[in-house]
Structures are given as C-alpha cells and as structure tokens.
Short mmCIF file of C-alpha atoms and ligand atoms in Angstrom, two decimals:
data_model
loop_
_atom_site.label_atom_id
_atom_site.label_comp_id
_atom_site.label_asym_id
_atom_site.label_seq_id
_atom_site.Cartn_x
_atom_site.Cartn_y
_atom_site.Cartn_z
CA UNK Y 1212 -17.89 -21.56 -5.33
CA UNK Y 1213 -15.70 -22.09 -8.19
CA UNK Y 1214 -12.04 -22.70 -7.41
CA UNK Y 1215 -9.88 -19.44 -8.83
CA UNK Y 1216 -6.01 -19.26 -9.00
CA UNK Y 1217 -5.10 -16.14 -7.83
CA UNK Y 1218 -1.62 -14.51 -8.10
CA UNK Y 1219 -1.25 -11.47 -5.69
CA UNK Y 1220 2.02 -9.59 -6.81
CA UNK Y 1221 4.04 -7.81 -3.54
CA UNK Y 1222 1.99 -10.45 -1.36
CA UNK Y 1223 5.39 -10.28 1.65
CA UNK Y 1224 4.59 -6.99 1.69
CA UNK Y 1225 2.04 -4.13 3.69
CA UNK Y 1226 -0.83 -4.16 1.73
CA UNK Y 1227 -0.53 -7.33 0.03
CA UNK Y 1228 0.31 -8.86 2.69
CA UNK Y 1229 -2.24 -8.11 4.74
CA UNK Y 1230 -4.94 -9.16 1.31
CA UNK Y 1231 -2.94 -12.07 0.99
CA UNK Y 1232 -4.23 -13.73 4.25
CA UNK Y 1233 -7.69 -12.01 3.87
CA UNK Y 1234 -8.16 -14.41 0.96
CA UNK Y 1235 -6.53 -17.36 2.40
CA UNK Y 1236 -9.39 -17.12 4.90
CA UNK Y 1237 -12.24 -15.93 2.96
CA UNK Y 1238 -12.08 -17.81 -0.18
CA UNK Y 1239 -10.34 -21.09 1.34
CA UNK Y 1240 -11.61 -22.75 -2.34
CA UNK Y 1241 -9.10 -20.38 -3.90
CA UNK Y 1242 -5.37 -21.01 -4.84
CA UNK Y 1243 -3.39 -18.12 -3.64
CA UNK Y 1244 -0.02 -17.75 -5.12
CA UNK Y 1245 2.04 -15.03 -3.41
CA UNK Y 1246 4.63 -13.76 -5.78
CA UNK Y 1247 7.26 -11.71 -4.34
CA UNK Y 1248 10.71 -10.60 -4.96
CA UNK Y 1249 11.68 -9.85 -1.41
CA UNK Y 1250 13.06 -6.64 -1.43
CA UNK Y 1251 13.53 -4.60 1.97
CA UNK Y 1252 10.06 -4.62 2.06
CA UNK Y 1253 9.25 -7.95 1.62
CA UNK Y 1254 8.84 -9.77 4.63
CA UNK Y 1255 7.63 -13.35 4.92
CA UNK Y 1256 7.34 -14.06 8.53
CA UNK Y 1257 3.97 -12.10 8.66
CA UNK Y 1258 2.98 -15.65 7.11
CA UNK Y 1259 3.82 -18.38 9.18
CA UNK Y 1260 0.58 -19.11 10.14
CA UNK Y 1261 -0.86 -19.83 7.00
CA UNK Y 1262 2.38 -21.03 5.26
CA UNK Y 1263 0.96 -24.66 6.16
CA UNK Y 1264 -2.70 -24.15 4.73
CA UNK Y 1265 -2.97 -25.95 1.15
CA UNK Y 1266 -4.06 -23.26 -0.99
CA UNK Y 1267 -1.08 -21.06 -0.31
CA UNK Y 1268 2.38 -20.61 -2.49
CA UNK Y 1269 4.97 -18.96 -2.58
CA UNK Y 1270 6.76 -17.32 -6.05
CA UNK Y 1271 10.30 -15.65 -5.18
CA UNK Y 1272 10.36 -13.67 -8.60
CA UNK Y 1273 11.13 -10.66 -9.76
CA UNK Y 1274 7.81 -8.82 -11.92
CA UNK Y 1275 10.17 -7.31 -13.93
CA UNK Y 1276 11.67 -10.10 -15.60
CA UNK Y 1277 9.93 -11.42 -18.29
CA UNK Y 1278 11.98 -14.65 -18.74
CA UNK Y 1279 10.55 -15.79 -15.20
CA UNK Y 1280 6.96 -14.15 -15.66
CA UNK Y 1281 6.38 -15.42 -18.88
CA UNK Y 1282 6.55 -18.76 -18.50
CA UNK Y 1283 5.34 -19.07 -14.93
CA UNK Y 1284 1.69 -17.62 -16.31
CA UNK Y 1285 2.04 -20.11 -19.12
CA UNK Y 1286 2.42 -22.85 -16.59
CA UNK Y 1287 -0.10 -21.79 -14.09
CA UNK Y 1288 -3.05 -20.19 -16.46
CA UNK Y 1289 -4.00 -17.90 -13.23
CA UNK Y 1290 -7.45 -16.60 -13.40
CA UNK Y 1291 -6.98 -13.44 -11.25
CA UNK Y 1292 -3.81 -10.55 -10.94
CA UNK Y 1293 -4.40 -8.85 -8.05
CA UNK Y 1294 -0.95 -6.67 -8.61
CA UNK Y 1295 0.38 -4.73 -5.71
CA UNK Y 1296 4.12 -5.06 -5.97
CA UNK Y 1297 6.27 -1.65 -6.29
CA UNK Y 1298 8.55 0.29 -4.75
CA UNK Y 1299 6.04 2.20 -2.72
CA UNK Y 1300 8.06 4.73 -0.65
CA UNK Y 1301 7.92 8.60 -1.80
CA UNK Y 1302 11.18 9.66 0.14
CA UNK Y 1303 13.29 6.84 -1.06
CA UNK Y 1304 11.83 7.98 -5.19
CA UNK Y 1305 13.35 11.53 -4.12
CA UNK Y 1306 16.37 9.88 -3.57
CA UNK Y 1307 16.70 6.83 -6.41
CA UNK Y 1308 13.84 7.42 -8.78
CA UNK Y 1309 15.52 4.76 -11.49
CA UNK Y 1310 14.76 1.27 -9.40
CA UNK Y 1311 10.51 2.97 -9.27
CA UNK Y 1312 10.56 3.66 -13.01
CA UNK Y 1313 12.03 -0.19 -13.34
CA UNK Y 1314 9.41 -2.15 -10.49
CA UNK Y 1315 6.74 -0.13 -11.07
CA UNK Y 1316 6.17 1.03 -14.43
CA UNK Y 1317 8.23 -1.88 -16.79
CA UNK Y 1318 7.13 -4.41 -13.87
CA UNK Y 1319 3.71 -3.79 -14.42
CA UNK Y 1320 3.94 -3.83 -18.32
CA UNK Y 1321 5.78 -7.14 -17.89
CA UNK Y 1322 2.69 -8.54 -15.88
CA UNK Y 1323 0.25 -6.79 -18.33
CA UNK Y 1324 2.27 -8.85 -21.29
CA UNK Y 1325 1.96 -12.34 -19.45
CA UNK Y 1326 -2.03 -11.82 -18.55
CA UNK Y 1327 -2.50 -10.81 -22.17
CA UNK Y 1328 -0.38 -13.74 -23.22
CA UNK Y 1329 -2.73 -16.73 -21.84
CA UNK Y 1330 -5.93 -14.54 -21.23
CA UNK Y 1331 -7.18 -14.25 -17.91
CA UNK Y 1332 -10.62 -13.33 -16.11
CA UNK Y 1333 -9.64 -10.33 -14.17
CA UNK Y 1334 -6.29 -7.81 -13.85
CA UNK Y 1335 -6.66 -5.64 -10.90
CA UNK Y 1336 -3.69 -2.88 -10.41
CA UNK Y 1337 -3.54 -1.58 -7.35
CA UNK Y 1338 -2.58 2.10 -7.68
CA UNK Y 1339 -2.78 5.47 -5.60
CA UNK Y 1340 -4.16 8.59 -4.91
CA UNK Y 1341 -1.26 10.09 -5.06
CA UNK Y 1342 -1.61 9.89 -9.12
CA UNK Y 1343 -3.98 12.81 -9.08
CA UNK Y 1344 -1.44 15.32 -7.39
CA UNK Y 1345 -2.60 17.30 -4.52
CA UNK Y 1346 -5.53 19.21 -3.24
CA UNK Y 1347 -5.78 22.08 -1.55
CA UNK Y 1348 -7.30 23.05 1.73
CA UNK Y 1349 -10.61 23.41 0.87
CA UNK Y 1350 -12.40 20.55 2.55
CA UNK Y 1351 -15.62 20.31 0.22
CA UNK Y 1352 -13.06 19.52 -2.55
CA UNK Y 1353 -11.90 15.45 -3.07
CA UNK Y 1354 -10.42 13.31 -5.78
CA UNK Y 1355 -12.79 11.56 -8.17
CA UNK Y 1356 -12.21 9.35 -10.77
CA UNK Y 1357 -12.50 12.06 -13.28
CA UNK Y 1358 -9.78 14.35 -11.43
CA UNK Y 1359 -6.79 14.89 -13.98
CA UNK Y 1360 -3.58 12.75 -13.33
CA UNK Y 1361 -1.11 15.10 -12.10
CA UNK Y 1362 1.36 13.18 -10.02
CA UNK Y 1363 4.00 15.58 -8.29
CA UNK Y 1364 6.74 12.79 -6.83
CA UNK Y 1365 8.76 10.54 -8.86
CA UNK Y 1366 6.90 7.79 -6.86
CA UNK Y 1367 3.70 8.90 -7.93
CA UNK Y 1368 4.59 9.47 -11.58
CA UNK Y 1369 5.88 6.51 -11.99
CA UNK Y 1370 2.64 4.67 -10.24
CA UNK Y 1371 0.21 7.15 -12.96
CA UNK Y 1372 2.35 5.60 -15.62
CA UNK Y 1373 1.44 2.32 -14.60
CA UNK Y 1374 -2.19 2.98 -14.46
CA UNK Y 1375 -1.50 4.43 -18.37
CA UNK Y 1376 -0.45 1.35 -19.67
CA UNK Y 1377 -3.18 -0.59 -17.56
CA UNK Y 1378 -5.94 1.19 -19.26
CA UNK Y 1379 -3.96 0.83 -22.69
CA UNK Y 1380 -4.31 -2.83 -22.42
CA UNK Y 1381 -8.08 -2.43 -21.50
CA UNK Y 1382 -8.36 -0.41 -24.79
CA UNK Y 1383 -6.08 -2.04 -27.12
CA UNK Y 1384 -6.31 -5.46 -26.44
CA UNK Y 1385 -9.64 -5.79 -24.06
CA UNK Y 1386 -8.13 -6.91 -21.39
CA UNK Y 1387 -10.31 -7.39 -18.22
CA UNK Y 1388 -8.75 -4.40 -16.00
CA UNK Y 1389 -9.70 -2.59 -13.01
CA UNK Y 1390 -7.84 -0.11 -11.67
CA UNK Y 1391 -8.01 1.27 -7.55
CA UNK Y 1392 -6.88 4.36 -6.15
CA UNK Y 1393 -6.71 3.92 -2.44
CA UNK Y 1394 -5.54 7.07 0.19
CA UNK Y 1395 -2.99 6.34 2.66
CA UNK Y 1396 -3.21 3.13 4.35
CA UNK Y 1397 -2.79 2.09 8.30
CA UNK Y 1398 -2.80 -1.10 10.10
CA UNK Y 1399 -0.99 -4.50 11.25
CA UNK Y 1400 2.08 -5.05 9.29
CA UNK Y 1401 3.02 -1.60 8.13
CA UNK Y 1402 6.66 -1.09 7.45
CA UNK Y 1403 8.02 1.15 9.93
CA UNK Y 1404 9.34 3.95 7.46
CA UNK Y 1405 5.99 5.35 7.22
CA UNK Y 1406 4.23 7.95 9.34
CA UNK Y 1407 2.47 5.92 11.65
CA UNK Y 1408 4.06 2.83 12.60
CA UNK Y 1409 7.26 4.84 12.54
CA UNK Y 1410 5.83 7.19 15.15
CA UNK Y 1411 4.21 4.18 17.28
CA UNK Y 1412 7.74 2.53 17.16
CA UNK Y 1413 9.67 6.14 17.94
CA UNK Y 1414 7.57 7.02 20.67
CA UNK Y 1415 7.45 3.57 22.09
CA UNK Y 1416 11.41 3.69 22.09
CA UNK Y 1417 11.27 7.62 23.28
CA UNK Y 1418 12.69 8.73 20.27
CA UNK Y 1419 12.02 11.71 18.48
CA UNK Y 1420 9.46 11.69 15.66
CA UNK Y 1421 9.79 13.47 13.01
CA UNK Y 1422 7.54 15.96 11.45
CA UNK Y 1423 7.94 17.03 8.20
CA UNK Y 1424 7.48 21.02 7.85
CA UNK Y 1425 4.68 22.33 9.79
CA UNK Y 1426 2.55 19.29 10.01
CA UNK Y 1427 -0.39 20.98 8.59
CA UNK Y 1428 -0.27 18.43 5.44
CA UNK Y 1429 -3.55 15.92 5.19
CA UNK Y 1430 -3.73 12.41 4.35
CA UNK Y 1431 -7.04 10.51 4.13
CA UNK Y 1432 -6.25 7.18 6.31
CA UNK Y 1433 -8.39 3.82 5.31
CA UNK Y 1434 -7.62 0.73 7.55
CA UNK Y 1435 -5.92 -2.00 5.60
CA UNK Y 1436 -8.55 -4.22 6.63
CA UNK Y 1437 -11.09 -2.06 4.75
CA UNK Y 1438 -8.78 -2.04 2.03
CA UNK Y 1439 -8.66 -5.67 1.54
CA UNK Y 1440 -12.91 -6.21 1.68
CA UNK Y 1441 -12.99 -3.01 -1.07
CA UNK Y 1442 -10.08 -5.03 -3.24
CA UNK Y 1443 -12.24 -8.25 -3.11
CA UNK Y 1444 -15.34 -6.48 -4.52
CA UNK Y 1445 -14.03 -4.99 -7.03
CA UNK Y 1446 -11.97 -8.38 -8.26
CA UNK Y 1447 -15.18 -9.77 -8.23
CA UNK Y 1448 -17.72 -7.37 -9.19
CA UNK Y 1449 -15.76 -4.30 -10.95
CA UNK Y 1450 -16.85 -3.38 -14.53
CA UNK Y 1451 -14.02 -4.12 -16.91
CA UNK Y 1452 -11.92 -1.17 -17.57
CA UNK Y 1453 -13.32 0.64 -14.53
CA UNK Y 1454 -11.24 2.90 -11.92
CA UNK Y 1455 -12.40 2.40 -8.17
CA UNK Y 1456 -11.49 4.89 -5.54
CA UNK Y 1457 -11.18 3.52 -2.03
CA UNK Y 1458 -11.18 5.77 1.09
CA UNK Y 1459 -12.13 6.34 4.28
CA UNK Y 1460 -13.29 9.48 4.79
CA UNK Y 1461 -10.99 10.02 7.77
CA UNK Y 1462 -9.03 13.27 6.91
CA UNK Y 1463 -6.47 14.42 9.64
CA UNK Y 1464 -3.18 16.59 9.62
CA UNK Y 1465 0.31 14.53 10.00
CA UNK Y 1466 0.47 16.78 13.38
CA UNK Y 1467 -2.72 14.99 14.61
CA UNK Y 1468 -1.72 11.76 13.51
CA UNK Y 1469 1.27 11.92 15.64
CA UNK Y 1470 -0.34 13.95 18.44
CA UNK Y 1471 -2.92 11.19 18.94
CA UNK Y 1472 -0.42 8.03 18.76
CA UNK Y 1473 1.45 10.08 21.44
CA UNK Y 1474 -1.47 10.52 23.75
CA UNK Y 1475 -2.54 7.04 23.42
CA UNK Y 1476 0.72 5.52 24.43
CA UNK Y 1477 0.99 8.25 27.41
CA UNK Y 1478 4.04 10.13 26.46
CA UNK Y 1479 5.20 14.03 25.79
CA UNK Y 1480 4.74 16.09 22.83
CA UNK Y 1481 8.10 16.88 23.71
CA UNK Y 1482 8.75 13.76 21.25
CA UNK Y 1483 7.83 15.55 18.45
CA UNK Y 1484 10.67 17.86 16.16
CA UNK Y 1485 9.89 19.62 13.08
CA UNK Y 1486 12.60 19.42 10.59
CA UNK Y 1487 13.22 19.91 7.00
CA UNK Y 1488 9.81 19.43 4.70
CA UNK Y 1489 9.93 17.15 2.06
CA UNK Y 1490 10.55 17.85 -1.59
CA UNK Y 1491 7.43 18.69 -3.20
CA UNK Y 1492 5.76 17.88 -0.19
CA UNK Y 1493 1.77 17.51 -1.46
CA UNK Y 1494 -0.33 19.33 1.07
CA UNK Y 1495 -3.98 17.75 1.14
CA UNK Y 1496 -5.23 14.06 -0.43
CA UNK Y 1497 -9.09 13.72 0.29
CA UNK Y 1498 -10.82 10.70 -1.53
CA UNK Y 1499 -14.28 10.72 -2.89
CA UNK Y 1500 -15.40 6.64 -2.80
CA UNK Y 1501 -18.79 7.60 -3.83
CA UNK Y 1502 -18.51 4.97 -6.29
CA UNK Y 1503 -17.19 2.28 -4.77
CA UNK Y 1504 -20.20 2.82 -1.99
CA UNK Y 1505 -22.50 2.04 -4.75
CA UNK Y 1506 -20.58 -1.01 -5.97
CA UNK Y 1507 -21.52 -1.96 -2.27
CA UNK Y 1508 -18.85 -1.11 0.04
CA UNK Y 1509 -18.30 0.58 2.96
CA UNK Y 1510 -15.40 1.31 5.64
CA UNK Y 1511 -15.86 -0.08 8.57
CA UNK Y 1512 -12.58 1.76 10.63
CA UNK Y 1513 -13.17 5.30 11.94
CA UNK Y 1514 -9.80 6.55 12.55
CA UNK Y 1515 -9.98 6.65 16.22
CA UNK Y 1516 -11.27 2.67 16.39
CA UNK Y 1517 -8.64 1.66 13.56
CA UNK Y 1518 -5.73 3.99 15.38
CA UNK Y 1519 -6.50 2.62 18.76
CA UNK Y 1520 -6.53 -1.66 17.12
CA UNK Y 1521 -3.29 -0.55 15.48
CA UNK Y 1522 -1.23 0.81 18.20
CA UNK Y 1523 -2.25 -2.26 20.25
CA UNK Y 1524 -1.32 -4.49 17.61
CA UNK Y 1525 2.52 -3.08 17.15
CA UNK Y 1526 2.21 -3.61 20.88
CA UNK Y 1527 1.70 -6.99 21.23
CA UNK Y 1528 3.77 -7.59 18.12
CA UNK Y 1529 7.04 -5.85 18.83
CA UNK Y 1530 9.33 -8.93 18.06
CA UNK Y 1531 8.04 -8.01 14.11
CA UNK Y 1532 9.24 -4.38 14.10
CA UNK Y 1533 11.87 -4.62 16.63
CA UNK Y 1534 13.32 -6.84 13.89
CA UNK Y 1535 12.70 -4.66 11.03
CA UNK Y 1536 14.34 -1.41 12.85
CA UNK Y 1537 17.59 -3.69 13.76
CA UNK Y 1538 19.05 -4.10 10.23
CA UNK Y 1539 19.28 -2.65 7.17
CA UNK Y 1540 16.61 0.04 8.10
CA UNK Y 1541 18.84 1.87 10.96
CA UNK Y 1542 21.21 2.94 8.18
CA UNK Y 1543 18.47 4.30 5.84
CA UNK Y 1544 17.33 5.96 8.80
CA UNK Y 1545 20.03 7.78 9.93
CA UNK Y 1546 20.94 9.00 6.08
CA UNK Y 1547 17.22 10.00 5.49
CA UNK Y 1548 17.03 11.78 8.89
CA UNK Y 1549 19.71 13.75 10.84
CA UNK Y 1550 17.39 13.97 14.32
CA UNK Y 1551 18.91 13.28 17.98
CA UNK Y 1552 18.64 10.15 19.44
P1 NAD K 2433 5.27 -2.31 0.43
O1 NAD K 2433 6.44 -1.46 0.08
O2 NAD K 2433 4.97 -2.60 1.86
O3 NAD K 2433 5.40 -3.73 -0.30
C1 NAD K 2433 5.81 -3.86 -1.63
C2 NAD K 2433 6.11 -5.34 -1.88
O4 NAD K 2433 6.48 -5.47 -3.27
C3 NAD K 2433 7.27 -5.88 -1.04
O5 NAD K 2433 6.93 -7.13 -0.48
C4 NAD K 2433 8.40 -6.03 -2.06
O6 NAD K 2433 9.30 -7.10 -1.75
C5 NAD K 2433 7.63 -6.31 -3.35
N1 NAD K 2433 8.39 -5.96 -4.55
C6 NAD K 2433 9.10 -4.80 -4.79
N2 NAD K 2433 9.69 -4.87 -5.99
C7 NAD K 2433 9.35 -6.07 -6.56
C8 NAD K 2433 9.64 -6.71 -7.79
N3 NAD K 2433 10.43 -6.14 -8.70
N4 NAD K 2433 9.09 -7.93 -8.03
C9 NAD K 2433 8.29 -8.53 -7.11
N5 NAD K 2433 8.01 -7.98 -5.91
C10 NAD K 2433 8.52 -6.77 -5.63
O7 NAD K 2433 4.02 -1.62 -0.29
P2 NAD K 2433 2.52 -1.43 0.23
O8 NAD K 2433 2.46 -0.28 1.13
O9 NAD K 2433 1.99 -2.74 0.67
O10 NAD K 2433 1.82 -1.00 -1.13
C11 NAD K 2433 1.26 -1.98 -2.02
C12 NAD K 2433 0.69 -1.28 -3.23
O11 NAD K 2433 -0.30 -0.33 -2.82
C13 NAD K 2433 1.73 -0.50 -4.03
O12 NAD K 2433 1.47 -0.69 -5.39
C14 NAD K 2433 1.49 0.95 -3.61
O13 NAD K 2433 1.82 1.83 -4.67
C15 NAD K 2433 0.00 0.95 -3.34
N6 NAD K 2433 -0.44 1.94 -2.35
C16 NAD K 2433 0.03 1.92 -1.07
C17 NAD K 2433 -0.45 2.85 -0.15
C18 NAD K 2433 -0.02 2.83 1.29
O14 NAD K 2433 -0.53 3.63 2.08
N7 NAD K 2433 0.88 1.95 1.71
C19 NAD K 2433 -1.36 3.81 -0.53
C20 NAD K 2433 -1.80 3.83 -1.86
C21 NAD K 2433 -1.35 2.87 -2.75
P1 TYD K 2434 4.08 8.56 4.33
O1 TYD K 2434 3.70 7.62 5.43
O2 TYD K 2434 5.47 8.52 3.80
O3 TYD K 2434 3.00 8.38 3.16
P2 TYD K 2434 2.77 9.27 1.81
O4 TYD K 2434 3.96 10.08 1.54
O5 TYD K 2434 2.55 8.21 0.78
O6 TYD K 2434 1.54 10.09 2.09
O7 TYD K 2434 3.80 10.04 4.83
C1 TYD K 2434 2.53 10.44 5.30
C2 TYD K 2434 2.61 11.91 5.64
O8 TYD K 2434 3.49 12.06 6.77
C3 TYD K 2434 3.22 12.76 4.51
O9 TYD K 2434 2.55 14.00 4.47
C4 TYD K 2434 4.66 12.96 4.94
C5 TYD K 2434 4.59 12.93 6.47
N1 TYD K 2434 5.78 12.38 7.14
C6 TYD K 2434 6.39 13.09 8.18
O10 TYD K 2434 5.94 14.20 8.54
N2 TYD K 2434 7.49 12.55 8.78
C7 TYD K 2434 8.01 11.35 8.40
O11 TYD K 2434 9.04 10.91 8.98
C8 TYD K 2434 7.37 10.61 7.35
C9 TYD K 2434 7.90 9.29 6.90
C10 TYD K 2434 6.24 11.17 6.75
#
C-alpha cells in the first residue's frame, strides 16, 4: 500500500472524529494529520488512545486563515483533504449566522486555495443533505444528486455555498473533488446538543427532552460508523468532480427517535415536552444512496442495532458527556431552551 498523508479538517470533532480513528486503524501505512481549531466542539480526549500511535498529528489551526494554511500545505505536500470542519449546528446559525458564513464557506475556499496551490490527489468536502432543502411527506420521494440546492437554514446555505465553490474548483482549475451529502448522523462521540445524545443524556439525568413542534419532522439516521467506510470509498474510488450521497435508509419521526431512546433506558414518556418549533423547521430529509451502492457500499446499522450500540456506548462512557454538559454548554442550554428542570 502506498503511504498517503492525509489531512482530515474538524478531526476533534463528531464526525471527523470518529473517521479520524477509522483511518488510524485501517490504513496504519497512512499519515493522519488531524487539523483542528478547537472550538466548543472540538474535543481531543476522544483521542487518547491513539495520540501515541506514529502516524497520528495534531494541527491546532484555524481553516480560515490563510497565513497558517498556506504554508502548512506547502510544508507538508498532503496527498488527501478529507474536509469536515464547520460550524455544524442549525439552531446556533438561527442565532449567529456570521461565524457559519466565516468557518464554513471562506474556510473552505481557504482550503480549496492551499490544495490548488501545491496540487494534490484527492479533495473530499464533506457536506449535507440539508443543502437540498426539505421534502415532503411523501415517502416514495428522496434526495438525489440531481435534486436542486435549496437550503432553507443559514447553516445549510452556508454549507450549499461551500459545495459551490468546491465544484468551481473542479471546473475551473481541475481540481480532484468529490463532494458527499450524508443525512443525519448517530453514534459514539456525538456532541450532546443534538437530538439524540441530548435525549440519551436528558433522560439518563430525568430531565425533560425537548421536542420541537409536533415531532412529526423526519430525519434519515446513518451510523457514523457507516459514514466513515462510505467516506473511505469514495476518497479512494470517487470519480473526480463527482457528488456521493450517503444514507441509511432508516427514516423515523424526531417523536420516535425520542420515544425509543426512552423505552430503551426504561423511563416515562412523561420526559418528553413539546415546545416552541424551530425557525424554518424542514419537515422530511430522505436520502437516495443509490449511487454510492453501486460505487460498492452499503450500511451496515439498521436503526434499531445502531440505536441500541449507541445508547450503550454514552452509557459506559458518561465521564465524556458528563464533562461536556458541565461547562460552557449548560449556559447555551438554558438560553436556547426555557424547559423545567
Ligand atoms: P462537529 O460540530 O461535531 O465538529 C466540527 C469540528 O470542526 C470541531 O472539532 C470544531 O472544533 C472544528 N472547527 C470548527 N471551526 C473550525 C475552524 N475555523 N478551523 C478548524 N476547525 C474548526 O461537526 P460534525 O457533526 O462532526 O460534522 C462534520 C461535518 O459533517 C460538517 O461539515 C457538517 O456540516 C457535516 N454533516 C454533519 C452531519 C451530522 O449529522 N452531524 C450531517 C450532515 C453533514
Ligand atoms: P439536530 O440533531 O439538531 O439535527 P438537524 O437539525 O441537522 O437535523 O435535529 C434533529 C431533529 O430533531 C430536527 O428535526 C430538530 C429536532 N430537535 C428537537 O426536536 N429538539 C431538540 O432539542 C433538538 C436539538 C432537535
């Protein structure tokens, strides 16, 4: 196997996180370079175990400045971007769009810039479904990679402009790009602002969870884990200038979501209080990964196995979330949500 540097961008984070040590282990011939500015997302202890092993680093950099990212690509000539870094959270864009136009839209140009710079093998942006806007409640209808870009948050607007000047550099300057469009993700590791490990960690504490509206919105959940193998193929295999979806055909209303964690764990629905929707709230995301599937991959996570591996895992790693839900977090919580304790 031939050795590859590979910079992951947003590797402290969820998702990259979670690829970061996927490659550490798969490809232990590879250089992975974890590049990461550490923002309240960022989170480096999920590392510690592999900090040691010799084909990891760590980058504390921001991807927005170009007088850092410049350079650094000069000096290390990487041969894969796998780029997940951004601000990824659609109720904090409702509040403070500015800092997702900045990370995620100049960010990524910056990156673009520097991988055009010293010419590398293979850019891979990791973006969203949420680019294509919403569907409705139709179930034979689903995103494909023809569906018009339509983004409805400030989140997901500023992710579609991304994947814009992505394919620009594809067409202007031929640079080797592939961009993914995954649904909502799940698993070990997932900051505990988001629906599910913010329910596990509410219900586990017998705290209220709330649901936004009447619960009747769908998300498509795909295990992290099948995220990762999908992200692999296509860094290796994807056709230049290609767009992958990745999902796992595992469709289920935020009401069931929570319903399920709830029954798992052996508590009340009593846990559960509506309150205010969100702004703009999209109602359905279904993905088609018909594509993908014929690049040769497949999920391997129904939701019930993946649900039931990732409640157990926030249970046997409590010291990680317990942390997270000390600090910082407890004020954003208390401003984003006025529920009873
Ligand atoms: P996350 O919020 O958990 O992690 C983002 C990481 O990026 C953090 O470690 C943070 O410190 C880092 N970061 C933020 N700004 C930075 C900057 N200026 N420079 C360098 N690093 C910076 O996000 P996630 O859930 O792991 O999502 C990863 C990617 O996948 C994002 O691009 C997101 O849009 C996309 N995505 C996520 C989901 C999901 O369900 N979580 C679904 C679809 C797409
Ligand atoms: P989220 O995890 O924020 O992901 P996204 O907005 O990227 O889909 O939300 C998933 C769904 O859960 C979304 O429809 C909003 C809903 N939701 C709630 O009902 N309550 C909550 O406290 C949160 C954070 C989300």
């Amino acid at each position: 196997m031939t050795k590859k540097k590979v910079l992951v961008t947003g590797g402290a984070g969820f998702i990259g996180g979670n690829f970061v040590q996927y490659m550490v282990h798969k490809y232990p011939d590879y250089e992975i370079y974890n590049l990461d500015l550490l923002t309240y997302a960022g989170d480096l202890t999920k590392h510690r175990e592999i900090e040691k092993n010799a084909n990891y680093h760590l980058i504390q950099a921001d991807i927005a400045d170009h007088e850092t990212i410049l350079p650094l690509f000069e000096r290390e000539q990487f041969d894969f971007v796998v780029h997940f870094a951004a601000e990824s959270h659609v109720d904090r864009s409702i509040t403070d769009p500015g800092v997702f136009v900045r990370t995620n839209v100049l960010g990524t140009q910056v990156l673009l810039d520097a991988a055009k710079h010293v010419g590398i093998e293979k850019f891979v942006h990791i973006s969203t479904d949420e680019v294509y806007g919403e569907l409705d409640f139709n179930p034979a209808t689903f995103f494909t990679e023809q569906t018009p870009l339509q983004p409805n948050s400030p989140y997901s607007a500023s992710k579609a402009s991304s994947d814009l000047l992505v394919r620009s550099y594809h067409e202007t300057y031929n640079l080797p790009v592939n961009i993914t469009r995954c649904s909502n993700n799940y698993g070990p590791y997932h900051f505990p602002e988001k629906l599910i490990p913010l329910t596990i960690s509410r219900v586990l504490n017998n705290e209220k969870v709330p649901v936004y509206g009447d619960g009747k919105n769908i998300r498509d959940w795909l295990h992290v884990y099948d995220h990762c193998a999908a992200i692999a193929l296509v860094l290796h295999d994807g056709v230049n200038g290609e767009v992958y979806n990745i999902g796992g055909h595992n469709e289920r209303t935020n009401l069931e979501v929570v319903q399920t964690i709830i029954k798992a764990l052996g508590k009340s629905e009593e846990l559960i209080e509506f309150v205010e929707d969100r702004l703009g709230h999209d109602k359905r995301y279904a993905i088609d990964p018909a594509k993908l599937e014929q690049l040769g991959w497949e999920p391997k996570y129904r939701f019930e196995s993946g649900i039931e591996q990732t409640i157990q895992w926030y249970l046997e790693n409590k010291n990680w979330w317990e942390n997270i839900i000390s600090g910082e977090y407890q004020k954003y919580f208390e401003q984003q949500y006025k529920l009873q304790r």
